[in-house]
Structures are given as C-alpha cells and as structure tokens.
Amino acid sequence: MEEGKVFSQSVQQSAAAYAIIHEKFGSAVSAFDANETMPFFEVLDARLWRDIALFMRDHAKLKFNYMACLTGMDYQAEEKLGIVCNLESLSLFNHRLAVKVKCERDGGFIPSVACVWHTANWHEREAYDMFGILFTGHPDFRRILCPDDWEGFPLRKDYKVQESYHGIKVPY
Amino acid sequence: MGLLDAGIKNHNVLVTSVDNVLNWARLSSLWPMGFGLACCAIEMMATNASNYDLERFGIFPRSSPRQSDLMIVAGTVTMKMAERVIRLYEQMPEPRYVLSMGSCSNCGGPYWEHGYHVLKGVDRIIPVDVYVPGCPPRPESLIGGLMKVQELIRMEQIGISRADALKKLAEKSVDPQFVIERERKAAEA
Amino acid sequence: MQELDTAGLGSIRVTRKDDHTVVIEKDLATEQMVLAMGPQHPSTHGVLKLECLTDGEVITQAEPFLGYLHRCFEKCCENVDYPAIVPYTDRLDYLSGMNSEFAYALAVEKLLDIEIPRRVEFIRVIVAELNRIASHLVAIGTYGIDLGAFTPFLFCFRDREIILGLLEWVSGARMLYNYIWIGGLAYDIPSDFLKRVGEFIAYFRPKTVELCNLLTKNEIFVKRTIGIGIMPAEVAINYGWSGPMLRGSGVKWDLRRNDPYSVYPELDFNVPVPDGKLSIVGDCLSRHLVRALEMEESLKIIEQCISKMPATEGFNPRSAIPKRIRPKAGEVYARAENPRGELGFYILSDGKSTKPLRCKARSSCFVNLSAMKDLSKGQLLPDLVAIIGSIDIVLGEVDR
C-alpha cells in the first residue's frame, strides 16, 4: 500500500484480508494493489490458484463464499491471457477482493475453480469460448455461447471473423 | 371493408368469387407462431395482451409451427439460431407468411457491424413478406405490419404468384412524405 | 399416493409427503430418454434449449444449452465509445432497461470519479424502481401462463402499460430507453411527471395485493410450485445466486442495502424474505412471493423519492456529463440490484482511448440459470416448467 495515502474503509478491509493470504502463500501472490475502484492482487504462480481459492473460501477469517464475477482477459501487450475474479464474503464479512491469474497465450492453462465455487463453472466455459483460455480439471469443458464448430475466439484482440458459417454469410 | 360490412339482406345469399371468400377467411384468422427471440418478443407479447388485444384481428399465437400461418421473427437471429429458424419455417404448412419484426431481424440492427454472431437480416435465410422497422417496433407498428400481411392475403388469387401479389401491394403503397406534406398544408390552411 | 398405469409391467408409486416433497418408487425396468426442450418452446422464456435425460416422468439430468441469442455485447463495447454503450446495455436485460443503464452508469462514474447532482440521483432511482415493478409484472404474469393461469398475465400487462407510458413520457421509448447517461440523464422529467407517478402509486397499491392473491391463493398454482426446486441457502450462495432467487432461499441480501449505491442509504424499505409460513424456504413459490412482495417495497421507495426530490430552478440534467469521457487507466467492478439480481460491469480502461479495453457484463440470469442442473434433478418433467419460470430468465442477459 502506498505511504501517506488514506484509503476508504472497504479498501483497508480488503488489505487486511490480503495480509492473511500473503502470510500463507508468500511469494506466490503479488503485492496488494490498493485502489478505490477495484483493489486486487495477482496470483503469480498460476498452478497454486486452486489452493489459494480453497484457502480463501474456507479460512475462518476470510470466508470468500461468493464469486461475483469471473472475467476473461486478453493482455495483448504482455502476450498473455488471464482471468479476473471478483470475490466477496456474502453476509459474513465486509471485505471484497479481486484476484488476477494470467497464463501464456499459447498452450498456457489455469486450474479450474469450478469445484470451489459452482459459479465459476459457466464463467470459465465462457472465458474459454471467448478467449480460448484452457482450464484444467473443469467438469464440463466445452463452448457455451458460440456453436461448437465456431472458428476462433471472438474476444481476442487479433480475432478475424469467419466469412461464412454453414453456408450463411457472416459479415454484413 | 370486409364482406360482412357490405350488408347481407336477401335471405343470406351472397354472391362473390371463391378467392374473396377464401382470402377473407384466411386473413381473419391469421395465426402467428408464438416464437419470441429477443426484445421484440416482449412487444409482441404486449401486443397480444390486454391493451392492444390482437385477438380482435383474429390473431392468436399458436405454440406449434404446424398450426400457424404466419411467422413473426421477433428479435435478433443469431448464427446458432439460424438453422432452427429455417427448420421452423419449413415445418409451417403452405401458404405461409413471414413478418420480420424489428431492426435486428431486418438487417442486423445495432449489431450489424461488430456482432460476429448475429445474422444480418433474416431474409438471408428465409423469404420475408413484410418488414416492420423499429427497435423495438411499437405495438401499433406491429399491428400495422400485420394489417399489411392481411392486405397481401386479400390481393391473392388463384393463378397469381406471391411475387405478383407483393408487386400489386407495392403499387398501392402510399408515399409517407406526400401524406406528411398534405397534412401540413391542411393544418396551415 | 398415486399409482401410475404401467400396463402390468411393474408398478410406479408417486407419493407426495406432508412436507410436499415427492417420492417416486418403482419396481420396473425403464429406459432413459433424451428429450430436447426448446429453443422454440412457449415456456422457455426465449430461446433456451434444455436437454433433459428422463427416466419416465422423472428428470435425471437437465442440461441448458445457451447462445441462441448471443449478440456479442462485449465485442460491441470494445468498438464504441463509453456513452454509446448505454443503448447496448438496454438490450441486455430488455425487461428492465433502466436498471441496466443505471448499473453501467455507476460503473463508469466510479471510474471517472465524478459527483452526480442529487436531483439526478432521485430521478434515476424513481425510473429504476418503476422499471423494476414493470419487470416483476412480466415475471409474475408469464409465470402464471407457464402454469396454466392466463388471467394474471392480462392483469399484469394492463398495469405494465401504465408504467411503460410513464417511462415513455420521460425518455421517448417504451422499452429500450437510453435515458440514464454517464454523469446525468438524457432529459429532465416532464413537469407533471411526479404527480402522475403519485397517481399511479395510489392506483397500483391495492392492485399489488390483488395480483399477489390471484396466484398465491390459487390452489392449483400453489400445488404446482410449493416444494418444487428447493435450493438451500448455502448452495445458492456457492452458485452465486443473487436478487429474488437468493432471497427466496432465505438470505437477506440486497445490494441496495448491503452494498448501497446512489441514494438508497437514505431510503427506508424492507427486504422481503420468505418466512416459511406460506411456502417452504427456497422453493419456487418462495421466489415468486419475494417478487410479489418486492413491488410494494418499490412503491415505498418511489414515494419517498418524490417527497425528498429537491426542486431545482433551471435544472440541467446534463450538467455533470463530462465533455469527453476518457477515464484514467484503471479497472472497476461496479454492480447494481437488478430485478433479477446482481448486474455487474467490469470495465478496464487504458487511459488513452475513449473506448473501454474490456467491458464484461456479469449477468444475473446467466449465473442463476447455471444451477438448473441441480434444481431439476429428480423432479418431475412438468415441474421443469415451474422451475424455469421461477428463475425468471431473460435470454438477452443470459447470452449477452
């Protein structure tokens, strides 16, 4: 946290929650990015993401039982794909945290947390559908919004739309 | 307008052409398929409900394509849905009509440029008889479109094709600009 | 207990216990059958497809297939300016356009860090709550149709038209408004608007009771919804449920209360949760009851807003709108309580462009629907319609 700057109470609560995670996982998680709009930290070792998720859900002082959102991301400048998870503790504590996990653009993967939060199941399928992020250990891994035989991953920055689909012209 | 309005006096004997009777019967019980896709479907429902009461036109939605004469494509057709729309259209018995409701099914609407998964106009896959513009069209404009379908049916005769009937309908069309000008002049005078 | 006719092949007994749970016993070899329901089906509320694996009348698995209305919202967002996204947000949850716009405006305003005039906030809350009532009316009306009651549908749409008329007067459109802009509103409210809203409240208040009684005192409706699709609170939270769905499971969680935004902290309203007297907590009837009771709370909120609304001479609703919307680099996740639950927007800005780098809509229906598999397991096939109806999905928001 930056010195000399006073953050609102909710950011301080998030920082306290982060401190517990940092204590347990050490260098596997990045420093806490305190900002008013969305305080977050990054999981540097993607392989540990499921353990961190389980820890966050089950630790008596964290209890992040509610995953609000899981967003797939395309970090084009870094040549990486990633996810952003917005977590909170519904009706138990007041802290909210966002977690970022990144993986290589080609052949990289992220462990699935569908077994930790059921919400993640469909969100991860969507992230795969839109960005082609691979999730290992997902119970039901296939496309969700686009048809199964759709070409490419639409929300990647370098996506080119296909000319035709089943004989129907796609562009205007 | 209709046959009944002409007045039936002489012992209920009515002399007319077969076409007229058939067309009258068909246009007065135009059954659309209850088939909503997106936002326009809600306006279609609102048109069916209490305030606009489509049933006074003899229009009542059927759940099965096999019982319906008219397909109201109410909403965005996507690539995934396109094949289902074709299949539904093929299941409908002849003679069948298609009304494309709303900008999305007319031409792709707000999604025409960046909507990779949106079909840019339902007329790319099935023939459309009447287009209703709007996003979404008001119930009044949907009723207007349905009345156009009725007019189209009224034009039909044994021996002339749908294309000819549509052409005849187009000849009867009124230039809205002309009407606006006329009304404006009348208001000024 | 009910004995089903099996033509002498064995026996199937369906027993409805006192706590309304259904027990099915059989000593008969059956084959599983795959039954596809949708995308064109009168009670899927749009273009949802469900592939049910059924064992006789009992569903062993119901798997939803989405994407039949995938309209590339997120791709469109990356290609247009911030203010131009507002009309697209309308088309997400087209039954409650105002609420979706509200959530999006909140997200961008949080990123821009700007102050909103108080009068704008009150107008926003009024139109959003009006829209919430309109949305719940559709939910209740169509739920009635799904279960064979046609009259509530007509009653609901009759009253909904009045709200649409009011909102049309304000914004110029019946359903997709483009009214709540980033930092302000498109127009100020018309001069007599608040009076007419007051008249509507006086008219509608007795009607909420009437509408509620039409279904909840209907023996057929109650029999078909009570004890069906029970979701325990803990699982509901794990599934990420929100809105009336979560409250139906007995969790008192409302973003207007628990993560307050706009002027909601100043307003006094209840968060209705089922008490288990009329229904079993977590079943379809509870979810329906929560929606029916919420309309009354929305009326309360609107009434308070009317009385607290600051009258400003020469008020310009566009005064706080920035000339050029280009947020500084950063990301935000902001949400609002929609009629269907939590609608959140995750927006990533690079600080240079007037277009967001990424804009994701966290849709409440998408998340609520993901529990379909668990909800329908072991239920009877006709009850599937009751379960889908109680989730109250809007496919525009599910598929985006």
PDB file of C-alpha atoms in Angstrom, chain C residues 105-106 108-121 124 181-185 262-263 266 315-322:
ATOM      1  CA  ALA C 105     -23.548   4.444 -15.453  1.00  0.00           C
ATOM      2  CA  LEU C 106     -22.500   3.601 -11.874  1.00  0.00           C
ATOM      3  CA  VAL C 108     -18.211   4.371 -15.444  1.00  0.00           C
ATOM      4  CA  GLU C 109     -18.877   7.110 -12.898  1.00  0.00           C
ATOM      5  CA  LYS C 110     -16.881   5.167 -10.334  1.00  0.00           C
ATOM      6  CA  LEU C 111     -14.028   5.002 -12.814  1.00  0.00           C
ATOM      7  CA  LEU C 112     -14.324   8.694 -13.665  1.00  0.00           C
ATOM      8  CA  ASP C 113     -14.827   9.650 -10.001  1.00  0.00           C
ATOM      9  CA  ILE C 114     -17.415  12.362 -10.610  1.00  0.00           C
ATOM     10  CA  GLU C 115     -20.167  13.860  -8.447  1.00  0.00           C
ATOM     11  CA  ILE C 116     -23.736  13.478  -9.617  1.00  0.00           C
ATOM     12  CA  PRO C 117     -26.381  16.140  -8.860  1.00  0.00           C
ATOM     13  CA  ARG C 118     -28.788  14.990  -6.171  1.00  0.00           C
ATOM     14  CA  ARG C 119     -31.868  15.509  -8.288  1.00  0.00           C
ATOM     15  CA  VAL C 120     -30.412  13.247 -10.963  1.00  0.00           C
ATOM     16  CA  GLU C 121     -29.906  10.512  -8.370  1.00  0.00           C
ATOM     17  CA  ARG C 124     -32.675   7.646 -11.516  1.00  0.00           C
ATOM     18  CA  TRP C 181     -26.406   8.627 -19.291  1.00  0.00           C
ATOM     19  CA  ILE C 182     -22.958   8.624 -17.768  1.00  0.00           C
ATOM     20  CA  GLY C 183     -22.949  11.521 -15.312  1.00  0.00           C
ATOM     21  CA  GLY C 184     -26.546  12.524 -15.820  1.00  0.00           C
ATOM     22  CA  LEU C 185     -29.742  11.965 -17.687  1.00  0.00           C
ATOM     23  CA  SER C 262     -26.896   6.191  -5.233  1.00  0.00           C
ATOM     24  CA  VAL C 263     -29.393   7.497  -2.634  1.00  0.00           C
ATOM     25  CA  GLU C 266     -31.338   7.431   2.756  1.00  0.00           C
ATOM     26  CA  PHE C 315     -32.017  22.263 -13.536  1.00  0.00           C
ATOM     27  CA  ASN C 316     -29.849  20.822 -16.268  1.00  0.00           C
ATOM     28  CA  PRO C 317     -29.647  17.020 -16.125  1.00  0.00           C
ATOM     29  CA  ARG C 318     -26.632  17.055 -18.410  1.00  0.00           C
ATOM     30  CA  SER C 319     -24.568  19.475 -16.312  1.00  0.00           C
ATOM     31  CA  ALA C 320     -22.317  16.805 -14.798  1.00  0.00           C
ATOM     32  CA  ILE C 321     -21.727  14.914 -18.027  1.00  0.00           C
ATOM     33  CA  PRO C 322     -18.052  15.230 -18.988  1.00  0.00           C
TER      34      PRO C 322
END
